[in-house]
CSV table of C-alpha atoms in Angstrom, one decimal:
chain,number,residue,atom,x,y,z
S,1,LEU,CA,-0.1,0.4,0.4
S,2,PRO,CA,0.5,3.9,-0.4
S,3,MET,CA,1.9,5.7,2.5
S,4,ALA,CA,-1.1,7.9,2.3
S,5,ALA,CA,-3.1,4.9,2.2
S,6,THR,CA,-1.6,3.6,5.5
S,7,PRO,CA,-3.5,4.4,8.5
S,8,ALA,CA,-1.7,6.6,10.4
S,9,ARG,CA,-1.3,4.7,13.8
S,10,ALA,CA,0.5,1.3,11.1
S,11,GLN,CA,2.6,4.0,9.7
S,12,GLN,CA,4.2,4.8,13.2
S,13,ALA,CA,4.7,1.8,14.1
S,14,SER,CA,6.5,0.7,11.4
S,15,VAL,CA,8.5,4.2,11.9
S,16,THR,CA,9.1,2.4,15.7
S,17,THR,CA,9.8,-1.2,14.1
S,18,ASP,CA,12.2,0.1,11.5
S,19,LEU,CA,14.2,2.4,14.2
S,20,MET,CA,14.6,-1.2,16.7
S,21,ALA,CA,15.6,-2.7,13.3
S,22,ASP,CA,18.1,-0.8,12.6
S,23,ILE,CA,18.9,0.3,16.3
S,24,GLN,CA,20.0,-3.6,16.7
S,25,GLN,CA,22.2,-3.7,13.7
S,26,VAL,CA,24.1,-0.7,15.8
S,27,ARG,CA,23.9,-2.2,18.8
S,28,ASP,CA,25.6,-5.4,17.1
S,29,LYS,CA,28.5,-3.2,15.3
S,30,LEU,CA,29.0,-1.3,18.9
S,31,VAL,CA,29.3,-4.5,20.7
S,32,ALA,CA,31.7,-6.6,18.5
S,33,LEU,CA,33.9,-3.4,18.2
S,34,ALA,CA,34.2,-2.8,22.0
S,35,LYS,CA,34.9,-6.4,22.2
S,36,ALA,CA,37.7,-6.1,19.9
S,37,MET,CA,39.2,-3.3,21.2
S,38,PRO,CA,42.2,-4.3,23.2
S,39,GLU,CA,42.0,-3.3,27.1
S,40,ASN,CA,45.3,-1.3,26.7
S,41,THR,CA,43.3,0.8,24.4
S,42,TYR,CA,40.0,1.9,26.4
S,43,ASP,CA,42.1,4.8,27.6
S,44,TRP,CA,43.6,5.8,23.6
S,45,ARG,CA,41.9,9.6,22.5
S,46,PRO,CA,42.7,11.6,19.0
S,47,GLY,CA,43.6,14.1,20.8
S,48,PRO,CA,43.0,16.7,24.3
S,49,GLY,CA,39.9,16.9,25.4
S,50,VAL,CA,37.9,14.7,23.1
S,51,ARG,CA,36.3,11.6,24.4
S,52,SER,CA,38.6,8.3,24.7
S,53,VAL,CA,37.5,4.9,24.0
S,54,ARG,CA,36.0,4.5,26.5
S,55,GLU,CA,34.5,7.3,27.5
S,56,VAL,CA,32.6,6.5,23.8
S,57,PHE,CA,30.9,3.4,24.6
S,58,LEU,CA,29.9,4.7,27.7
S,59,HIS,CA,28.8,7.9,26.3
S,60,VAL,CA,26.6,5.1,23.8
S,61,ALA,CA,25.3,3.2,26.7
S,62,SER,CA,24.3,6.9,29.2
S,63,ASP,CA,22.0,8.4,26.4
S,64,ASN,CA,20.3,5.2,25.8
S,65,TYR,CA,19.1,5.9,29.0
S,66,LEU,CA,18.9,9.3,28.5
S,67,MET,CA,16.3,9.8,25.8
S,68,PRO,CA,13.7,7.3,26.6
S,69,SER,CA,13.5,9.2,30.0
S,70,ALA,CA,11.9,11.9,27.8
S,71,PHE,CA,9.1,9.6,27.1
S,72,GLY,CA,9.7,9.3,30.9
S,73,VAL,CA,11.2,6.3,30.8
S,74,ALA,CA,12.7,5.7,34.4
S,75,VAL,CA,16.3,5.6,34.0
S,76,ASP,CA,17.8,2.3,36.0
S,77,PRO,CA,19.2,3.8,39.1
S,78,SER,CA,21.8,1.7,39.2
S,79,THR,CA,23.3,3.8,37.1
S,80,GLY,CA,23.3,7.0,39.6
S,81,ILE,CA,22.2,8.4,35.8
S,82,LYS,CA,19.4,11.7,36.6
S,83,ALA,CA,17.1,12.8,33.7
S,84,ASP,CA,17.3,16.2,34.4
S,85,ASP,CA,21.2,17.0,35.9
S,86,PHE,CA,23.8,16.3,33.2
S,87,LYS,CA,26.7,16.2,35.0
S,88,THR,CA,25.5,12.4,36.1
S,89,LEU,CA,25.9,11.5,32.3
S,90,THR,CA,29.6,12.5,32.5
S,91,THR,CA,29.8,11.0,35.6
S,92,PHE,CA,28.8,8.1,34.2
S,93,GLU,CA,30.7,8.4,30.9
S,94,HIS,CA,33.7,8.5,33.2
S,95,GLN,CA,33.9,5.7,34.9
S,96,ALA,CA,37.1,4.0,35.3
S,97,LEU,CA,35.8,0.3,34.0
S,98,GLY,CA,37.4,-3.2,32.5
S,99,ARG,CA,36.7,-3.5,29.1
S,100,ASP,CA,34.2,-6.4,30.1
S,101,ALA,CA,32.8,-3.8,32.3
S,102,THR,CA,32.3,-1.1,29.5
S,103,VAL,CA,30.9,-4.2,27.4
S,104,ALA,CA,28.4,-5.4,29.8
S,105,ALA,CA,26.8,-1.5,30.7
S,106,MET,CA,26.8,-0.9,27.0
S,107,GLU,CA,24.8,-4.3,26.3
S,108,LYS,CA,22.5,-3.3,29.4
S,109,SER,CA,21.6,0.7,28.7
S,110,PHE,CA,20.6,-0.8,24.6
S,111,ASP,CA,18.3,-3.5,26.3
S,112,HIS,CA,16.9,-0.5,28.6
S,113,LEU,CA,16.6,1.5,25.5
S,114,ALA,CA,14.7,-1.9,23.9
S,115,LYS,CA,12.3,-2.1,26.0
S,116,ALA,CA,11.4,1.6,26.1
S,117,MET,CA,10.4,1.4,22.3
S,118,ARG,CA,8.7,-1.5,22.5
S,119,ASP,CA,7.1,0.1,25.8
S,120,VAL,CA,6.1,3.8,24.4
S,121,PRO,CA,3.1,3.7,22.6
S,122,SER,CA,2.9,4.6,18.8
S,123,SER,CA,0.0,7.1,19.9
S,124,ARG,CA,2.9,9.0,21.6
S,125,LEU,CA,5.3,10.0,18.5
S,126,PRO,CA,3.2,12.7,17.2
S,127,GLU,CA,3.1,14.4,21.4
S,128,LYS,CA,5.1,17.5,21.5
S,129,ILE,CA,7.7,16.8,24.2
S,130,LYS,CA,10.2,18.7,25.9
S,131,PHE,CA,13.5,17.7,25.8
S,132,PHE,CA,17.0,20.2,25.7
S,133,GLY,CA,14.4,22.8,26.8
S,134,GLN,CA,13.5,22.5,23.0
S,135,ASP,CA,9.8,21.1,21.8
S,136,PHE,CA,9.9,17.7,19.4
S,137,THR,CA,7.7,15.3,18.6
S,138,GLY,CA,8.6,11.8,20.2
S,139,GLN,CA,9.3,10.6,16.4
S,140,ARG,CA,11.7,13.0,16.7
S,141,ILE,CA,13.6,11.9,19.7
S,142,TRP,CA,13.3,8.3,18.2
S,143,VAL,CA,14.8,9.4,15.2
S,144,MET,CA,17.6,10.9,17.5
S,145,THR,CA,18.5,8.6,19.0
S,146,ALA,CA,19.1,5.9,16.1
S,147,THR,CA,21.2,9.2,14.4
S,148,HIS,CA,22.9,10.1,17.6
S,149,LEU,CA,24.0,5.6,18.2
S,150,HIS,CA,25.1,6.2,14.0
S,151,GLU,CA,26.8,9.1,15.2
S,152,HIS,CA,29.4,7.5,17.6
S,153,LEU,CA,29.2,4.3,15.9
S,154,GLY,CA,31.4,5.7,12.7
S,155,GLN,CA,33.8,7.8,16.0
S,156,ALA,CA,34.1,4.5,17.3
S,157,ILE,CA,35.2,2.9,14.1
S,158,ALA,CA,37.6,5.7,13.5
S,159,TYR,CA,39.1,5.2,16.5
S,160,ALA,CA,39.3,1.2,16.3
S,161,ARG,CA,41.4,2.4,12.4
S,162,SER,CA,43.7,4.9,14.6
S,163,ASN,CA,44.4,1.8,16.5
S,164,LYS,CA,44.5,-0.6,14.0
S,165,VAL,CA,41.7,-2.7,15.0
S,166,VAL,CA,39.5,-3.7,12.0
S,167,PRO,CA,35.8,-4.0,12.7
S,168,PRO,CA,34.7,-7.0,12.9
S,169,TRP,CA,32.2,-7.4,10.5
S,170,SER,CA,34.6,-5.6,7.7
S,171,LYS,CA,37.0,-8.4,7.7
């Protein structure tokens, strides 16, 4: 059916379904890359003041908690992240975790994000939601979530290549 003939609710549900499938692919690549990076590269950063390898992976994890909070989804209290306090995101991202713990934190955050995306009803997608001090639709928040993850996947690929690590899916 052409998009115009498909009921709006079904279109919205398919948007979330498509975004969830896309995010699953990004998850698989980020987790594979995080596991492929040797532990001794986790403190590497391309320059002063730029996120390290570990911080990129933990930033992904922190935002996987933050983005669903726009819909009122509670952040896992064990993270210490508070949706209205950006300093808590920075604290989370600067944890001195080893590789395995960093991978586990990222996987747990993706589980949280997937559950949130399944649980937020499609009826909320056109809703105006105040986030980052701006008005967004719910759909736009989910799209931003996916584009944010792609941005950091690209960053992580560049970090890996700079450390002579070939992304596992491109070998």
